[in-house]
Short mmCIF file of C-alpha atoms and ligand atoms in Angstrom, two decimals:
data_model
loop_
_atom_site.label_atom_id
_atom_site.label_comp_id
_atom_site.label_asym_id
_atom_site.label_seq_id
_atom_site.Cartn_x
_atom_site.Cartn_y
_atom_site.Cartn_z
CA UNK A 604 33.99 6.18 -7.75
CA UNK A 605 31.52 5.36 -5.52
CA UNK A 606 28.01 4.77 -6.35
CA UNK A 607 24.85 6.48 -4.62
CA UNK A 608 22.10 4.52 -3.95
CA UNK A 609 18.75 5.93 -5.95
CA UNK A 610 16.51 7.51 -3.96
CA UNK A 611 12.52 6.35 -3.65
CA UNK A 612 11.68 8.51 -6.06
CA UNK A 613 14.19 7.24 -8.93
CA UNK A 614 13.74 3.80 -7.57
CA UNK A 615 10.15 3.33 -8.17
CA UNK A 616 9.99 5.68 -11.44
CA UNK A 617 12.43 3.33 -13.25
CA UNK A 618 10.47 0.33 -11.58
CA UNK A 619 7.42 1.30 -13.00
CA UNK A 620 9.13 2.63 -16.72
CA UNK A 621 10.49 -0.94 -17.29
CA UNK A 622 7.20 -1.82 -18.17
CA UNK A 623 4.11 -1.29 -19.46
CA UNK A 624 2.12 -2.30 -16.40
CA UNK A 625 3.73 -3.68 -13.74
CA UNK A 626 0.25 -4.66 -11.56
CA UNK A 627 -3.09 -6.53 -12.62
CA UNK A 628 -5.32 -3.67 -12.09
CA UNK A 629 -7.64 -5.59 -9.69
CA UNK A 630 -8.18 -4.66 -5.95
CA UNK A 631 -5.93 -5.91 -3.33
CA UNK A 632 -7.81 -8.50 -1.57
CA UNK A 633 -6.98 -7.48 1.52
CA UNK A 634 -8.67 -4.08 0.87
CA UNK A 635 -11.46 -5.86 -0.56
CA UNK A 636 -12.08 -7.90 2.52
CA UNK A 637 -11.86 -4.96 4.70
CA UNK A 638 -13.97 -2.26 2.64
CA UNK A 639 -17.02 -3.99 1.04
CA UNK A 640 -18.74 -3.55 4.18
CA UNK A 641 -18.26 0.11 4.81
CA UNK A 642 -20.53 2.66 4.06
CA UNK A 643 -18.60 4.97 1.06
CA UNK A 644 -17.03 8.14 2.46
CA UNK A 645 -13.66 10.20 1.69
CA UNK A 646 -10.85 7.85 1.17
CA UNK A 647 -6.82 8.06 1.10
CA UNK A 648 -4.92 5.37 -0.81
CA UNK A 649 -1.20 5.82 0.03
CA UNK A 650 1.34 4.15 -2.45
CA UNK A 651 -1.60 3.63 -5.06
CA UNK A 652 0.63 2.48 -8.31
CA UNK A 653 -1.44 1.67 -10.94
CA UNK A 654 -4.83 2.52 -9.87
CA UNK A 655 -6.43 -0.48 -8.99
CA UNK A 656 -7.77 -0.44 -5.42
CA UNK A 657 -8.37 3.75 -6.19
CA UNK A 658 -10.56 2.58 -9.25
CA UNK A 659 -12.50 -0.01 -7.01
CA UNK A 660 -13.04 2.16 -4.57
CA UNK A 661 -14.33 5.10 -6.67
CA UNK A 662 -16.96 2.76 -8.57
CA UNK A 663 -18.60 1.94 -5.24
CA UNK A 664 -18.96 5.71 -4.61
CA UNK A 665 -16.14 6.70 -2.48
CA UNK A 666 -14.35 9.63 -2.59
CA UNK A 667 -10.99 8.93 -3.59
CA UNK A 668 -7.19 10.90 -3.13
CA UNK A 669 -4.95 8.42 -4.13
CA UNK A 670 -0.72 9.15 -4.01
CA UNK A 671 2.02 8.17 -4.76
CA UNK A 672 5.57 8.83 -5.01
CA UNK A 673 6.05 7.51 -9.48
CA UNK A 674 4.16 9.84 -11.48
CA UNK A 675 4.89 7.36 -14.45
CA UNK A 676 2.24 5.02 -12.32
CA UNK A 677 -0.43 7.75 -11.69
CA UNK A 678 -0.69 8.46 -15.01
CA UNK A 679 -1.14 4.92 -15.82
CA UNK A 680 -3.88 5.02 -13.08
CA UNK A 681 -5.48 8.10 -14.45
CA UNK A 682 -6.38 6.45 -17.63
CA UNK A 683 -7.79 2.99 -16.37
CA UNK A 684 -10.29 5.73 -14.43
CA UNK A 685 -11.15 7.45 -17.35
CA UNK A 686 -11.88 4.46 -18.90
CA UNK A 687 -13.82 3.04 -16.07
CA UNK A 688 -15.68 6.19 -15.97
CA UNK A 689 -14.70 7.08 -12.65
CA UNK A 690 -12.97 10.50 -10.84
CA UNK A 691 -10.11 10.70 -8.53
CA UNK A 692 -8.20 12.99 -7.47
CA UNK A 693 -4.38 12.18 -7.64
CA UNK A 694 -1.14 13.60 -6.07
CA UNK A 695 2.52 13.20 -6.00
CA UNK A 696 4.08 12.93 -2.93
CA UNK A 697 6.68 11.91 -1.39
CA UNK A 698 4.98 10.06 1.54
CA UNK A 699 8.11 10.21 4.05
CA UNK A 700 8.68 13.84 2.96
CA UNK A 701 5.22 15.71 2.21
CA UNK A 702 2.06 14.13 3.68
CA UNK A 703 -1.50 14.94 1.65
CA UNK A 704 -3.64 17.57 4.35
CA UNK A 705 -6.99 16.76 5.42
CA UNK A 706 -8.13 13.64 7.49
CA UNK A 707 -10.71 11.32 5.62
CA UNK A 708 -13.03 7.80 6.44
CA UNK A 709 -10.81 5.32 4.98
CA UNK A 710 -6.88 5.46 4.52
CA UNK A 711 -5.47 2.79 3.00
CA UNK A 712 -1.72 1.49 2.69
CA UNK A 713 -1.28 -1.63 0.95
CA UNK A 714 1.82 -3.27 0.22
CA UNK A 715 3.46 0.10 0.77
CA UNK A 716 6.94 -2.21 0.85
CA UNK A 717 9.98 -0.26 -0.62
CA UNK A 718 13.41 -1.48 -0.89
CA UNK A 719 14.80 1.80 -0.77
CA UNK A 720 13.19 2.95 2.27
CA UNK A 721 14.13 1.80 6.02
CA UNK A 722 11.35 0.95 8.63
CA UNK A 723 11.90 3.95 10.84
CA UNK A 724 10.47 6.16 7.49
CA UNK A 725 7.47 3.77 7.23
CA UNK A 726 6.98 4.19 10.77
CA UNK A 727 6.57 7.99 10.10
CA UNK A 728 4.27 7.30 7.29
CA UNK A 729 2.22 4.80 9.16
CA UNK A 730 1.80 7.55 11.82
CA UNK A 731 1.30 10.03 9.57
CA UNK A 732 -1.67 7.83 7.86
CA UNK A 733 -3.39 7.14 11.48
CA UNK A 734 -3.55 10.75 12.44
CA UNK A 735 -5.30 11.49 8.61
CA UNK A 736 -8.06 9.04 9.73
CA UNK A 737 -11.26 11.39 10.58
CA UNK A 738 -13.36 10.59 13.74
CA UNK A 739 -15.33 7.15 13.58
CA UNK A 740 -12.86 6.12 10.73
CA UNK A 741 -10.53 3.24 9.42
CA UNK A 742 -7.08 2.85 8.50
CA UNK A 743 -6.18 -0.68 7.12
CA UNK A 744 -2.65 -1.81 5.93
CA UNK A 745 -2.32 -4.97 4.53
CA UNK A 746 1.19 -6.30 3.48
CA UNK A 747 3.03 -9.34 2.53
CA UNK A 748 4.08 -11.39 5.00
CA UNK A 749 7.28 -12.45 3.98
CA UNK A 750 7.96 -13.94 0.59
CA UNK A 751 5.69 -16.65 -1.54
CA UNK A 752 6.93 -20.12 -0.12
CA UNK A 753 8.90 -20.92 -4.06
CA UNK A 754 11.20 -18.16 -3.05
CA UNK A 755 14.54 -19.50 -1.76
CA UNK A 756 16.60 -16.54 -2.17
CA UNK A 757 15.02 -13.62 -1.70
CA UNK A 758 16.16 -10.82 -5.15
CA UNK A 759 16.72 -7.79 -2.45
CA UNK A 760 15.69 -6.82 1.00
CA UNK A 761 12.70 -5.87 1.77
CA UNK A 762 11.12 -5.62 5.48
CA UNK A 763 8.16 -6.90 5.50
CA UNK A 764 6.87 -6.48 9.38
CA UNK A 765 4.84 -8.70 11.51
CA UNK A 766 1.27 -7.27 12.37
CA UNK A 767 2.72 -6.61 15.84
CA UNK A 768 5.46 -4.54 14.24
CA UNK A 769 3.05 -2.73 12.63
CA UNK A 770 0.85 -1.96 15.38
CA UNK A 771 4.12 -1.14 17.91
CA UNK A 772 5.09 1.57 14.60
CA UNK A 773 1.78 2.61 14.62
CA UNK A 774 1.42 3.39 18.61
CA UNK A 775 -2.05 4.05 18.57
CA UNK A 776 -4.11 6.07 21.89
CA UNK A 777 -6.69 4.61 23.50
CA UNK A 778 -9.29 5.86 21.05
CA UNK A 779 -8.70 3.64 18.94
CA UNK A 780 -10.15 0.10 18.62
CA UNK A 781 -8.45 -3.11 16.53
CA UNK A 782 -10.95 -4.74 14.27
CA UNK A 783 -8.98 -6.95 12.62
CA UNK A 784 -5.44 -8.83 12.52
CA UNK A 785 -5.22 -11.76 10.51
CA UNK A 786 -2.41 -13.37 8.15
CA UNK A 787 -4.12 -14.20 4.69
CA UNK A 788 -2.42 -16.71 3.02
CA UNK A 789 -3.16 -17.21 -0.82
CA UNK A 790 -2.18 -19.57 -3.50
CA UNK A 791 1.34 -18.37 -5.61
CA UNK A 792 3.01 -19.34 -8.50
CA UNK A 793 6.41 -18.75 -9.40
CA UNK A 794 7.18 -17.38 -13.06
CA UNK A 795 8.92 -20.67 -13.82
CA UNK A 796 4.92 -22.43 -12.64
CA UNK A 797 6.35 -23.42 -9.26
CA UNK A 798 3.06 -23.84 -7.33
CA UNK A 799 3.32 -22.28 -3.08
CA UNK A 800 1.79 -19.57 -1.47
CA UNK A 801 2.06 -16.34 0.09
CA UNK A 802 0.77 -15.00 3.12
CA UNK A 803 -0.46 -11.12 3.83
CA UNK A 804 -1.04 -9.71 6.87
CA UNK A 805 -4.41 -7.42 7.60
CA UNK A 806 -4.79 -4.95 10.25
CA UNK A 807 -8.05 -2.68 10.19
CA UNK A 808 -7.94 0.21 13.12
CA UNK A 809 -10.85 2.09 13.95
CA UNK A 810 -10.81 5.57 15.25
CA UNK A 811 -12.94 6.22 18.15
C1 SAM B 922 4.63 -2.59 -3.73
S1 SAM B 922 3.94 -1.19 -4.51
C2 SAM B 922 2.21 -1.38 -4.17
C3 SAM B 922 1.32 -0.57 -5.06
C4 SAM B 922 -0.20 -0.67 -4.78
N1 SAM B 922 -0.55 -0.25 -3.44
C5 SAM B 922 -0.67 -2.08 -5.02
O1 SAM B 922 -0.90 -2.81 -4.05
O2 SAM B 922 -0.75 -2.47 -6.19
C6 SAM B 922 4.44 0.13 -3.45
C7 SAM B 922 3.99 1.50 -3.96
O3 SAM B 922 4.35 2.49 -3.01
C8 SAM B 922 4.88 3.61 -3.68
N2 SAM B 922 5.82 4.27 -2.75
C9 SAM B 922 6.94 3.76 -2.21
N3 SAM B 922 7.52 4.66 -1.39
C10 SAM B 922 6.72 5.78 -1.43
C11 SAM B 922 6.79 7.06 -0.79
N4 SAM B 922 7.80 7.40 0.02
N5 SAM B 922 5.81 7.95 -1.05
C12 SAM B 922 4.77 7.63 -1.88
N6 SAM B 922 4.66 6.44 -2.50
C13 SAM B 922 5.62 5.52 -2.28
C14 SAM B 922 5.58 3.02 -4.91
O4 SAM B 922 5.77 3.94 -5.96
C15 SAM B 922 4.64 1.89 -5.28
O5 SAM B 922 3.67 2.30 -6.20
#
C-alpha cells in the first residue's frame, strides 16, 4: 500500500501537538528590526504559530489578524494574549487555499517555510500577501537563509529562497519601492551545544 503524503494542514497540526510549545514566544527579530519604527496601524501576520510576533505587535498598539493554517497553535497564541492583556483577532486558513479579505498597513510573513508545501504555492501566497498591503503600506518577509552552519545533513527539505527569489515570486509593479534586503546572520547552537550561526534574509516592500 502506498502511503499519502500529509497534507499542510495535518503536517503542521501534529508538528505543533508533539509539544507543548514548539517556539519561544518572543518576536522574530527580523520583524522587530523592520516594525519598531512604524507608526501602529492594521496588521496581517501570515503563518503566526504561537503568537509571538502577533502579541508584540498588539502591545505597541497595532491592530492585529494573525492566521494560520494549526488551530492547535492559535489556541496556544490566544492564551499568551490573554495573559499579556492584549486582543487579536485570529483565523484559520489555509493560506494557499483561502486568503483573509481586506488589505491592511503591515503584512507580515516570517519564516512561513513548510516542508509540505512547494515554492510555486508560496509564490501564490507571497502574491496574495503583497496585494493585501493597503496604500502607503509594508509587507516584510523574513526567512532563514539556509540552515544554521552545525547542520551537516539537513532532517528534510525545505526551500528556503534567496531574497532575489523572493522578490522574482513576488513580481512587484512599479508602485512599489524596496526598503530593505539584507541577510541577518545570528549566533546558533545546536541541541548537542555545537556553537555556528544562521543567517535570515529581510526584505521590507513599500507600497506606493
Ligand atoms: C516555521 S513556522 C513559523 C511560525 C511563526 N511565523 C514564527 O516565526 O514563529 C511556519 C508557520 O506557518 C504555518 N503555515 C504553513 N503553511 C501554511 C498555510 N498554507 N497556511 C497558513 N499557515 C501555514 C505553520 O502552521 C507554522 O505555524
Amino acid at each position: 500500500m502506498t502511503e499519502t503524503a500529509p497534507t499542510a494542514e495535518q503536517f503542521w497540526e501534529d508538528f505543533y501537538r508533539e509539544h507543548d510549545q514548539v517556539w519561544t514566544g518572543n518576536p522574530n527579530k527580523t520583524l522587530v528590526r523592520e516594525v519598531s519604527e512604524l507608526t501602529p496601524g492594521t496588521a496581517l501576520d501570515l503563518g503566526c504559530g504561537e503568537g509571538g510576533d502577533a502579541i508584540w505587535l498588539a502591545a505597541r498598539g497595532w491592530q492585529v489578524t494573525a492566521v494560520d493554517i494549526s488551530s492547535t497553535a492559535m489556541a496556544r497564541g490566544a492564551e499568551h494574549a490573554a495573559a499579556a492583556g492584549v486582543e487579536i483577532t485570529w483565523a484559520r486558513h489555509d493560506l494557499h487555499a483561502d486568503f483573509p479579505e481586506g488589505t491592511f498597513d503591515l503584512v507580515s510573513a516570517q519564516f512561513l517555510h513548510s516542508p509540505v508545501e512547494q515554492p510555486e504555492e508560496r509564490a501564490i501566497i507571497l502574491r496574495k500577501a503583497a496585494a493585501a498591503v493597503a496604500p502607503g503600506g509594508v509587507l516584510v518577509v523574513g526567512g532563514h537563509h539556509g540552515w544554521p552552519t552545525w547542520v551537516t545533513t539537513p532532517p528534510h527539505h525545505v526551500d528556503f529562497p534567496t531574497i532575489e527569489q523572493v522578490l522574482d515570486q513576488l513580481a512587484l509593479g512599479p508602485e512599489w519601492q524596496v526598503e530593505t534586503a539584507e541577510l541577518v546572520y545570528s549566533p546558533s547552537t545546536s541541541p548537542e551545544g555545537v556553537e555556528g550561526e544562521r543567517a535570515d534574509s529581510v526584505l521590507r516592500v513599500r507600497r506606493g
